[in-house]
CSV table of C-alpha atoms (C1' of nucleotides) in Angstrom, one decimal:
chain,number,residue,atom,x,y,z
A,17,MET,CA,0.0,0.0,0.0
A,18,LEU,CA,1.1,3.5,-0.7
A,19,THR,CA,1.3,5.7,2.4
A,20,LYS,CA,-1.0,8.6,3.0
A,21,LYS,CA,2.0,10.8,2.3
A,22,SER,CA,2.5,9.6,-1.2
A,23,GLN,CA,-1.2,9.7,-1.9
A,24,TYR,CA,-1.3,13.3,-0.8
A,25,ALA,CA,1.8,14.0,-2.9
A,26,PHE,CA,0.0,12.6,-6.0
A,27,LYS,CA,-3.1,14.7,-5.3
A,28,ALA,CA,-1.1,17.8,-4.8
A,29,LEU,CA,0.9,17.1,-8.0
A,30,GLY,CA,-2.2,16.5,-10.0
A,31,TYR,CA,-3.6,19.8,-8.8
A,32,LEU,CA,-0.4,21.6,-9.7
A,33,ALA,CA,-0.4,20.0,-13.1
A,34,ASP,CA,-3.9,21.3,-13.8
A,35,LYS,CA,-2.9,24.8,-12.7
A,36,GLN,CA,0.4,24.8,-14.5
A,37,GLN,CA,-0.4,27.9,-16.6
A,38,ASP,CA,-1.6,29.9,-13.6
A,39,GLY,CA,1.7,30.7,-11.9
A,40,PRO,CA,2.5,29.9,-8.3
A,41,VAL,CA,-0.2,28.1,-6.3
A,42,LEU,CA,-0.5,28.6,-2.5
A,43,ILE,CA,0.1,25.6,-0.2
A,44,SER,CA,-3.1,26.7,1.6
A,45,GLU,CA,-5.1,26.6,-1.6
A,46,ILE,CA,-3.9,23.0,-2.4
A,47,SER,CA,-4.6,22.1,1.2
A,48,LYS,CA,-8.1,23.3,1.0
A,49,LYS,CA,-9.0,22.1,-2.4
A,50,LYS,CA,-7.5,18.7,-2.0
A,51,ARG,CA,-8.3,18.3,1.7
A,52,ILE,CA,-4.7,17.7,2.8
A,53,PRO,CA,-3.6,18.8,6.3
A,54,LEU,CA,-1.7,22.0,5.8
A,55,LYS,CA,1.4,21.4,7.8
A,56,PHE,CA,1.8,17.9,6.5
A,57,LEU,CA,1.4,19.2,2.9
A,58,GLU,CA,4.2,21.7,3.6
A,59,ASN,CA,6.6,18.9,4.3
A,60,ILE,CA,5.6,17.0,1.3
A,61,LEU,CA,5.9,19.9,-1.1
A,62,LEU,CA,9.3,20.7,0.4
A,63,GLU,CA,10.5,17.2,-0.4
A,64,LEU,CA,9.3,17.4,-3.9
A,65,ARG,CA,11.1,20.7,-4.4
A,66,LYS,CA,14.3,19.4,-3.0
A,67,ALA,CA,14.0,16.5,-5.4
A,68,GLY,CA,13.9,19.0,-8.2
A,69,ILE,CA,10.3,18.2,-9.3
A,70,LEU,CA,8.7,21.4,-8.0
A,71,GLU,CA,9.9,25.0,-7.6
A,72,SER,CA,8.7,27.6,-5.1
A,73,LYS,CA,8.6,31.3,-4.6
A,74,LYS,CA,8.3,33.1,-1.2
A,75,GLY,CA,6.4,36.2,-0.3
A,76,LYS,CA,3.4,37.7,-1.8
A,77,GLY,CA,2.5,36.2,-5.2
A,78,GLY,CA,4.5,33.2,-4.2
A,79,GLY,CA,3.6,29.5,-4.0
A,80,TYR,CA,4.5,26.2,-5.7
A,81,PHE,CA,4.7,25.3,-9.3
A,82,PHE,CA,6.4,22.7,-11.5
A,83,LYS,CA,10.1,22.9,-12.2
A,84,LYS,CA,10.1,19.9,-14.5
A,85,ASP,CA,7.5,19.2,-17.1
A,86,PRO,CA,4.9,16.9,-15.5
A,87,ALA,CA,5.1,14.6,-18.5
A,88,ASP,CA,8.8,14.1,-17.7
A,89,VAL,CA,8.2,12.9,-14.1
A,90,LYS,CA,7.4,9.2,-13.8
A,91,MET,CA,5.0,7.9,-11.2
A,92,ALA,CA,7.7,5.5,-10.1
A,93,THR,CA,10.0,8.4,-9.2
A,94,VAL,CA,7.5,10.0,-6.9
A,95,ILE,CA,6.8,6.7,-5.1
A,96,ARG,CA,10.5,5.9,-4.6
A,97,LEU,CA,11.0,9.5,-3.3
A,98,ILE,CA,8.2,9.5,-0.8
A,99,ASP,CA,7.7,5.9,0.1
A,100,GLY,CA,10.8,4.1,-0.9
A,101,PRO,CA,11.0,0.7,-2.6
A,102,ILE,CA,8.4,-0.4,-5.1
A,103,SER,CA,9.4,-4.1,-5.1
A,104,MET,CA,7.9,-6.6,-2.8
A,105,LEU,CA,11.4,-7.9,-1.7
A,106,PRO,CA,14.6,-6.1,-1.0
A,107,CYS,CA,16.5,-8.7,-3.1
A,108,VAL,CA,14.7,-7.8,-6.3
A,109,SER,CA,14.7,-4.0,-5.8
A,110,LEU,CA,16.6,-1.9,-8.3
A,111,TYR,CA,17.0,1.2,-6.2
A,112,PHE,CA,16.9,-0.2,-2.7
A,113,TYR,CA,18.6,-3.6,-3.3
A,114,GLU,CA,19.7,-5.7,-0.3
A,115,ARG,CA,21.0,-9.2,-0.6
A,116,CYS,CA,18.8,-11.7,1.1
A,117,LYS,CA,20.2,-13.9,3.8
A,118,ASN,CA,20.0,-17.7,3.7
A,119,CYS,CA,18.5,-17.8,0.2
A,120,ASP,CA,20.4,-18.3,-3.0
A,121,GLU,CA,19.0,-15.8,-5.5
A,122,LYS,CA,20.1,-18.1,-8.3
A,123,HIS,CA,17.5,-20.7,-7.6
A,124,CYS,CA,15.0,-19.1,-5.3
A,125,GLY,CA,11.4,-19.6,-6.5
A,126,LEU,CA,10.1,-16.6,-4.5
A,127,HIS,CA,12.9,-14.4,-5.9
A,128,ASP,CA,11.9,-15.3,-9.5
A,129,VAL,CA,8.2,-14.6,-8.9
A,130,MET,CA,8.8,-11.3,-7.2
A,131,ARG,CA,11.2,-10.1,-9.9
A,132,GLN,CA,8.5,-10.8,-12.4
A,133,VAL,CA,6.1,-8.8,-10.3
A,134,ARG,CA,8.6,-6.0,-10.1
A,135,ASP,CA,9.0,-6.0,-13.9
A,136,VAL,CA,5.4,-5.8,-14.8
A,137,THR,CA,4.8,-3.2,-12.1
A,138,LEU,CA,7.6,-1.0,-13.3
A,139,GLU,CA,6.4,-1.3,-16.9
A,140,VAL,CA,3.3,0.6,-15.8
A,141,LEU,CA,4.8,3.0,-13.2
A,142,GLU,CA,7.7,4.1,-15.4
A,143,SER,CA,5.6,4.7,-18.5
A,144,ARG,CA,2.9,6.7,-16.7
A,145,THR,CA,3.8,10.3,-15.7
A,146,LEU,CA,2.4,13.1,-13.6
A,147,ALA,CA,0.7,14.4,-16.8
A,148,ASP,CA,-1.6,11.4,-16.5
A,149,LEU,CA,-3.0,12.8,-13.3
A,150,LYS,CA,-4.5,15.8,-15.0
A,151,ASP,CA,-8.2,15.6,-15.6
B,20,MET,CA,7.2,-4.6,0.6
B,21,LEU,CA,6.2,-7.9,2.0
B,22,THR,CA,6.6,-8.2,5.7
B,23,LYS,CA,9.1,-10.6,7.3
B,24,LYS,CA,6.1,-12.6,8.4
B,25,SER,CA,5.0,-13.4,4.9
B,26,GLN,CA,8.6,-13.9,3.7
B,27,TYR,CA,9.0,-16.5,6.5
B,28,ALA,CA,5.6,-18.0,5.5
B,29,PHE,CA,6.9,-18.5,1.9
B,30,LYS,CA,10.1,-20.0,3.1
B,31,ALA,CA,8.3,-22.4,5.4
B,32,LEU,CA,5.8,-23.4,2.7
B,33,GLY,CA,8.6,-24.0,0.2
B,34,TYR,CA,10.3,-26.3,2.7
B,35,LEU,CA,7.1,-28.2,3.4
B,36,ALA,CA,6.4,-28.5,-0.4
B,37,ASP,CA,9.8,-30.1,-0.8
B,38,LYS,CA,9.2,-32.5,2.0
B,39,GLN,CA,5.6,-33.3,1.0
B,40,GLN,CA,6.2,-37.0,0.7
B,41,ASP,CA,8.0,-37.3,4.1
B,42,GLY,CA,5.0,-37.0,6.4
B,43,PRO,CA,4.7,-34.4,9.2
B,44,VAL,CA,7.6,-32.0,9.6
B,45,LEU,CA,8.5,-30.5,13.0
B,46,ILE,CA,8.2,-26.7,13.5
B,47,SER,CA,11.6,-26.9,15.1
B,48,GLU,CA,13.1,-28.5,12.0
B,49,ILE,CA,11.7,-25.8,9.7
B,50,SER,CA,12.9,-23.2,12.1
B,51,LYS,CA,16.4,-24.5,12.1
B,52,LYS,CA,16.7,-25.2,8.4
B,53,LYS,CA,15.1,-22.0,7.3
B,54,ARG,CA,16.5,-19.8,10.1
B,55,ILE,CA,13.1,-18.6,11.3
B,56,PRO,CA,12.6,-17.7,14.9
B,57,LEU,CA,10.8,-20.6,16.4
B,58,LYS,CA,7.9,-18.9,18.3
B,59,PHE,CA,7.3,-16.6,15.4
B,60,LEU,CA,7.1,-19.5,13.1
B,61,GLU,CA,4.6,-21.2,15.3
B,62,ASN,CA,2.2,-18.3,14.9
B,63,ILE,CA,2.6,-18.3,11.2
B,64,LEU,CA,2.0,-22.0,10.7
B,65,LEU,CA,-1.0,-21.8,12.9
B,66,GLU,CA,-2.5,-19.1,10.7
B,67,LEU,CA,-1.8,-21.2,7.6
B,68,ARG,CA,-3.5,-24.1,9.2
B,69,LYS,CA,-6.5,-22.1,10.2
B,70,ALA,CA,-6.8,-20.9,6.7
B,71,GLY,CA,-6.9,-24.5,5.5
B,72,ILE,CA,-3.6,-24.5,3.7
B,73,LEU,CA,-1.7,-26.7,6.1
B,74,GLU,CA,-2.7,-29.5,8.5
B,75,SER,CA,-1.0,-30.5,11.7
B,76,LYS,CA,-0.6,-33.5,14.0
B,77,LYS,CA,0.2,-33.3,17.7
B,78,GLY,CA,2.4,-35.5,19.8
B,79,LYS,CA,5.3,-37.8,18.8
B,80,GLY,CA,5.5,-38.2,15.1
B,81,GLY,CA,3.5,-35.0,14.7
B,82,GLY,CA,4.3,-31.8,12.8
B,83,TYR,CA,3.0,-29.8,9.9
B,84,PHE,CA,2.2,-30.9,6.3
B,85,PHE,CA,0.1,-29.7,3.4
B,86,LYS,CA,-3.7,-30.1,3.5
B,87,LYS,CA,-4.2,-28.6,0.0
B,88,ASP,CA,-2.0,-29.5,-2.9
B,89,PRO,CA,0.7,-26.8,-3.1
B,90,ALA,CA,-0.1,-26.4,-6.8
B,91,ASP,CA,-3.6,-25.3,-5.8
B,92,VAL,CA,-2.5,-22.5,-3.5
B,93,LYS,CA,-1.9,-19.2,-5.2
B,94,MET,CA,0.9,-16.9,-4.0
B,95,ALA,CA,-1.7,-14.1,-3.9
B,96,THR,CA,-3.7,-16.1,-1.4
B,97,VAL,CA,-0.8,-16.3,1.0
B,98,ILE,CA,0.0,-12.6,0.8
B,99,ARG,CA,-3.6,-11.6,1.4
B,100,LEU,CA,-3.8,-13.9,4.3
B,101,ILE,CA,-0.6,-12.8,6.1
B,102,ASP,CA,0.0,-9.3,4.9
B,103,GLY,CA,-3.4,-8.1,3.7
B,104,PRO,CA,-4.0,-6.0,0.6
B,105,ILE,CA,-1.8,-6.5,-2.5
B,106,SER,CA,-3.0,-3.3,-4.3
B,107,MET,CA,-1.3,0.1,-3.8
B,108,LEU,CA,-4.6,1.8,-3.0
B,109,PRO,CA,-7.6,0.7,-1.0
B,110,CYS,CA,-9.9,2.0,-3.7
B,111,VAL,CA,-8.6,-0.5,-6.3
B,112,SER,CA,-8.4,-3.5,-3.9
B,113,LEU,CA,-10.6,-6.5,-4.8
B,114,TYR,CA,-10.5,-8.1,-1.3
B,115,PHE,CA,-9.9,-5.1,0.9
B,116,TYR,CA,-11.8,-2.4,-1.0
B,117,GLU,CA,-12.5,1.0,0.6
B,118,ARG,CA,-14.0,3.9,-1.2
B,119,CYS,CA,-11.7,6.9,-1.4
B,120,LYS,CA,-12.8,10.1,0.0
B,121,ASN,CA,-12.6,13.4,-2.0
B,122,CYS,CA,-11.8,11.7,-5.2
B,123,ASP,CA,-14.2,10.5,-7.9
B,124,GLU,CA,-13.1,7.1,-9.0
B,125,LYS,CA,-14.7,7.6,-12.4
B,126,HIS,CA,-12.1,10.2,-13.5
B,127,CYS,CA,-9.2,9.9,-11.1
B,128,GLY,CA,-5.9,9.4,-13.0
B,129,LEU,CA,-4.2,7.9,-10.0
B,130,HIS,CA,-7.0,5.3,-9.6
B,131,ASP,CA,-6.6,4.3,-13.2
B,132,VAL,CA,-2.9,3.8,-13.0
B,133,MET,CA,-3.1,1.9,-9.8
B,134,ARG,CA,-5.9,-0.4,-11.1
B,135,GLN,CA,-3.6,-1.2,-14.0
B,136,VAL,CA,-0.7,-2.0,-11.6
B,137,ARG,CA,-3.1,-4.2,-9.6
B,138,ASP,CA,-4.1,-6.1,-12.8
B,139,VAL,CA,-0.6,-6.9,-14.0
B,140,THR,CA,0.5,-7.8,-10.5
B,141,LEU,CA,-2.4,-10.2,-9.9
B,142,GLU,CA,-1.8,-11.8,-13.3
B,143,VAL,CA,1.5,-13.0,-11.9
B,144,LEU,CA,0.5,-13.7,-8.3
B,145,GLU,CA,-2.6,-15.6,-9.1
B,146,SER,CA,-1.0,-17.7,-11.8
B,147,ARG,CA,2.0,-18.7,-9.6
B,148,THR,CA,1.5,-21.2,-6.8
B,149,LEU,CA,3.3,-22.7,-3.9
B,150,ALA,CA,4.5,-25.5,-6.2
B,151,ASP,CA,6.7,-22.8,-7.8
B,152,LEU,CA,8.6,-22.5,-4.6
B,153,LYS,CA,10.0,-26.0,-4.8
B,154,ASP,CA,13.6,-26.3,-6.0
C,22,DT,C1',11.9,50.9,5.2
C,23,DT,C1',8.7,48.5,7.2
C,24,DA,C1',4.5,45.6,7.2
C,25,DT,C1',2.9,41.6,5.4
C,26,DA,C1',2.7,37.4,2.9
C,27,DA,C1',4.4,33.3,2.1
C,28,DA,C1',7.5,29.4,2.1
C,29,DC,C1',11.3,27.1,5.3
C,30,DC,C1',12.8,24.3,8.9
C,31,DT,C1',13.5,21.7,13.2
C,32,DA,C1',11.6,19.3,16.5
C,33,DC,C1',8.0,17.1,18.8
C,34,DT,C1',4.0,13.6,19.6
C,35,DA,C1',0.5,10.0,19.6
C,36,DA,C1',-1.0,6.0,17.6
C,37,DT,C1',-0.3,2.0,15.0
C,38,DC,C1',2.4,-1.8,13.2
C,39,DG,C1',6.1,-5.1,12.8
C,40,DA,C1',8.8,-8.5,14.8
C,41,DG,C1',9.3,-11.3,18.1
C,42,DT,C1',9.0,-13.6,23.2
C,43,DA,C1',6.9,-15.9,27.4
C,44,DG,C1',4.6,-19.2,29.3
C,45,DA,C1',0.9,-22.1,30.4
C,46,DC,C1',-2.4,-25.5,28.0
C,47,DT,C1',-3.9,-29.5,25.2
C,48,DA,C1',-3.6,-33.7,22.6
C,49,DA,C1',-1.3,-37.8,20.8
C,50,DT,C1',1.8,-41.5,21.2
C,51,DA,C1',4.9,-45.1,23.5
D,5,DT,C1',1.6,-41.9,32.7
D,6,DA,C1',5.7,-39.6,30.8
D,7,DT,C1',7.0,-37.4,26.9
D,8,DT,C1',6.5,-35.1,22.7
D,9,DA,C1',4.7,-31.7,19.9
D,10,DG,C1',1.4,-28.3,18.5
D,11,DT,C1',-2.1,-24.5,20.6
D,12,DC,C1',-3.2,-20.2,22.4
D,13,DT,C1',-3.3,-15.6,24.8
D,14,DA,C1',-0.9,-12.0,25.9
D,15,DC,C1',2.9,-9.2,26.3
D,16,DT,C1',7.1,-6.2,24.8
D,17,DC,C1',9.7,-3.0,22.4
D,18,DG,C1',11.4,-0.4,18.6
D,19,DA,C1',10.2,1.6,14.1
D,20,DT,C1',7.2,3.9,11.2
D,21,DT,C1',3.1,6.7,10.0
D,22,DA,C1',0.6,10.6,10.3
D,23,DG,C1',0.5,14.3,11.7
D,24,DT,C1',1.3,19.3,14.9
D,25,DA,C1',3.9,23.4,16.9
D,26,DG,C1',6.2,27.3,16.4
D,27,DG,C1',9.7,30.1,15.2
D,28,DT,C1',12.8,31.7,10.9
D,29,DT,C1',13.7,33.5,6.4
D,30,DT,C1',12.8,35.8,2.1
D,31,DA,C1',10.2,38.4,-1.2
D,32,DT,C1',6.9,42.0,-2.4
D,33,DA,C1',4.6,46.3,-2.0
D,34,DA,C1',2.9,50.5,0.5
DNA sequence: TTATAAACCTACTAATCGAGTAGACTAATA
DNA sequence: TATTAGTCTACTCGATTAGTAGGTTTATAA
């Protein structure tokens, strides 16, 4: 399951993608429209900015807006950033790999199945982008 | 990510599938061979028995063994039993569905993507069975 | 140049979950 | 009837999740 945090992230990013032509959007506006706790949202947007996905402006007329083109940000990227691994096992993860103890990856049935799950999952999550969140 | 618990469950089930012809297998044997904490394993096997996947026998000569044919138990079933939902969102879950608040499932981009992820994931996890864990 | 608007940042908290442990009980066999 | 082996309830303890509090910094505009 995705955490609330990444679900909020997607909602906020979807909203910002819609408003992309309107200039900076206030955190408080996103919070209200998408019903996301304000202070929690602050943290989330900050992370997305530090990751180079969003940009922000302080002071009057400030707010958040896209730094990258939404169409260039894969869903997988956001999940990895906010929640971490997408795979079901550390030993099949591409970005968060950890060797599994007491199990030979060469002939481990579980490993094979979970690698397959990872592959089909990533086929979806790396082909879909934040532009797909627009309505 | 799968929990340790379901990873242990798969290891234990794989071991039991291998030993299927040898009659009841001791919890302590599985615990040693697969390096799973004994008492934790007890709980796991109990759950699998209550779910009708395994059967057990008490007293001397007792132990655990398969009730169902391993080839008839889908990986998806075990994950749902031990860890719960497989989907990334409650609103796309088949077995643990929950309506999502403030989001119309009819035209929610996130919903669509996550339903697609669920579909490809289940294609794998419902076609592979515990027999695939044998080596 | 100062008031105000807005994002930034650190730290805290409460509740839940994950991973495992303790110990007494029950049933089957020899 | 002693021993073997699974059953069951409850407990612990650390990590993670889902926030909240409150002061700081920076940009704009009167």
